[in-house]
Amino acid sequence: MSEHSLRVLLSENQIRARVREIAARIDADYPDGVLCLIGVLKGSCIFLSDLVRAIRRPVRFDFIGASSYGAGKASSGSVQITKNVEMPLEGCDVLLVEDIVDTGITLTHLLRRIERHRPKSVRVAALLDKPERHQRPVDIAYLGFSIPDRFVVGYGLDYAEDYRGLRDICLLD
Ligand code: 5GP
């Protein structure tokens, strides 16, 4: 693994507590109907797996693969779909689960794609948001934390595929 300096921005305990709060709000907001969570690969997989276990109501989940970063720290601005949703979404309440919203380009692209499946409703749950960086209007119904414009890793988030397994979210210098 490459050597970088890491500083904890959000601890494992802070993340755990926030995921529980978000799950409780989702339980309250969707008392019935089929709720489908769509995790955006690969960064959201740990957030999604903690979230589905904290939510008390029945859920289904699938993944969509999107890549805009390659091996660097800056978005390329174009979104490649690396895996499509396979689960039928027509008539379902859909929650798109993102690790982090930066420019909002990925989210905008994915929401347009999901709408083609004719779901009953679509909302976004994002663990992290960098509001200073938005280039598109984004509506995040369930947000974990707003963070400054810094590059972060851990809890699913990588730098060139490293650091995804860290339990905390850390600033990478
Ligand atoms: P956007 O399209 O909003 O600019 O970028 C969203 C995607 O960029 C996220 O799903 C994530 O993969 C990546 N990303 C944005 N900021 C960061 C960051 O600070 N750390 C990491 N590891 N990925 C980021």
Coordinates of C-alpha atoms and ligand atoms in Angstrom, one line a residue, residues 40-44 66-69 72-79 97-110 128-130 133-136 138 147-154 156-160 162-164 169-172, ligand 1:
V40 CA -23.2 3.1 -6.1
L41 CA -20.1 0.9 -6.5
K42 CA -17.7 0.6 -5.1
G43 CA -17.4 3.4 -2.5
S44 CA -20.9 3.0 -1.0
A66 CA -20.1 4.2 -11.9
S67 CA -16.7 5.5 -12.4
S68 CA -15.5 9.1 -12.9
Y69 CA -12.2 9.2 -11.1
G72 CA -6.6 10.1 -9.4
K73 CA -8.1 12.5 -6.9
A74 CA -10.0 14.7 -9.4
S75 CA -13.2 13.8 -11.3
S76 CA -12.8 13.3 -15.0
G77 CA -16.2 14.9 -15.5
S78 CA -17.6 12.0 -17.5
V79 CA -19.4 9.1 -15.9
V97 CA -27.1 5.3 -1.9
E98 CA -23.9 7.3 -2.6
D99 CA -20.7 7.4 -0.6
I100 CA -19.9 11.1 -1.4
V101 CA -21.3 13.9 -3.5
D102 CA -18.6 16.1 -4.9
T103 CA -19.5 18.0 -8.2
G104 CA -22.9 16.2 -8.3
I105 CA -22.2 15.0 -11.9
T106 CA -22.3 11.3 -11.0
L107 CA -25.5 11.7 -9.0
T108 CA -27.3 13.6 -11.7
H109 CA -26.3 11.0 -14.3
L110 CA -27.4 8.1 -12.2
L128 CA -20.8 12.6 2.7
D129 CA -21.3 15.9 0.8
K130 CA -18.9 18.6 -0.3
R133 CA -17.9 21.7 -4.9
H134 CA -21.3 21.3 -6.4
Q135 CA -21.6 22.0 -10.2
R136 CA -25.1 20.6 -10.4
V138 CA -28.3 18.1 -5.8
I147 CA -17.5 18.1 4.8
P148 CA -15.0 20.6 3.5
D149 CA -13.4 20.4 0.1
R150 CA -10.7 17.8 1.1
F151 CA -10.0 14.4 -0.3
V152 CA -11.1 11.6 2.1
V153 CA -10.6 7.9 2.3
G154 CA -11.9 5.0 4.4
G156 CA -15.5 2.3 1.5
L157 CA -13.8 5.3 0.0
D158 CA -10.5 4.7 -1.8
Y159 CA -7.5 6.4 -3.2
A160 CA -6.3 4.3 -6.2
D162 CA -6.3 1.6 -1.2
Y163 CA -7.8 2.5 2.2
R164 CA -11.3 1.3 1.6
I169 CA -13.1 8.4 7.4
C170 CA -9.7 10.1 7.1
L171 CA -8.2 13.1 5.4
L172 CA -5.5 12.0 2.9
Ligands
5GP1 P1 -19.0 13.7 -8.4 O1 -19.5 13.2 -9.7 O2 -20.1 14.2 -7.4 O3 -18.0 14.8 -8.7 O4 -18.1 12.6 -7.7 C1 -18.7 11.6 -6.9 C2 -17.7 10.5 -6.8 O5 -16.4 10.9 -6.8 C3 -17.9 9.7 -5.5 O6 -18.9 8.7 -5.7 C4 -16.5 9.2 -5.3 O7 -16.3 8.0 -5.9 C5 -15.6 10.2 -5.8 N1 -15.2 11.2 -4.8 C6 -15.5 12.5 -4.7 N2 -14.8 13.1 -3.7 C7 -14.1 12.1 -3.1 C8 -13.2 12.0 -2.0 O8 -12.9 13.0 -1.3 N3 -12.6 10.8 -1.8 C9 -12.8 9.7 -2.5 N4 -12.2 8.6 -2.2 N5 -13.7 9.7 -3.6 C10 -14.3 10.9 -3.9

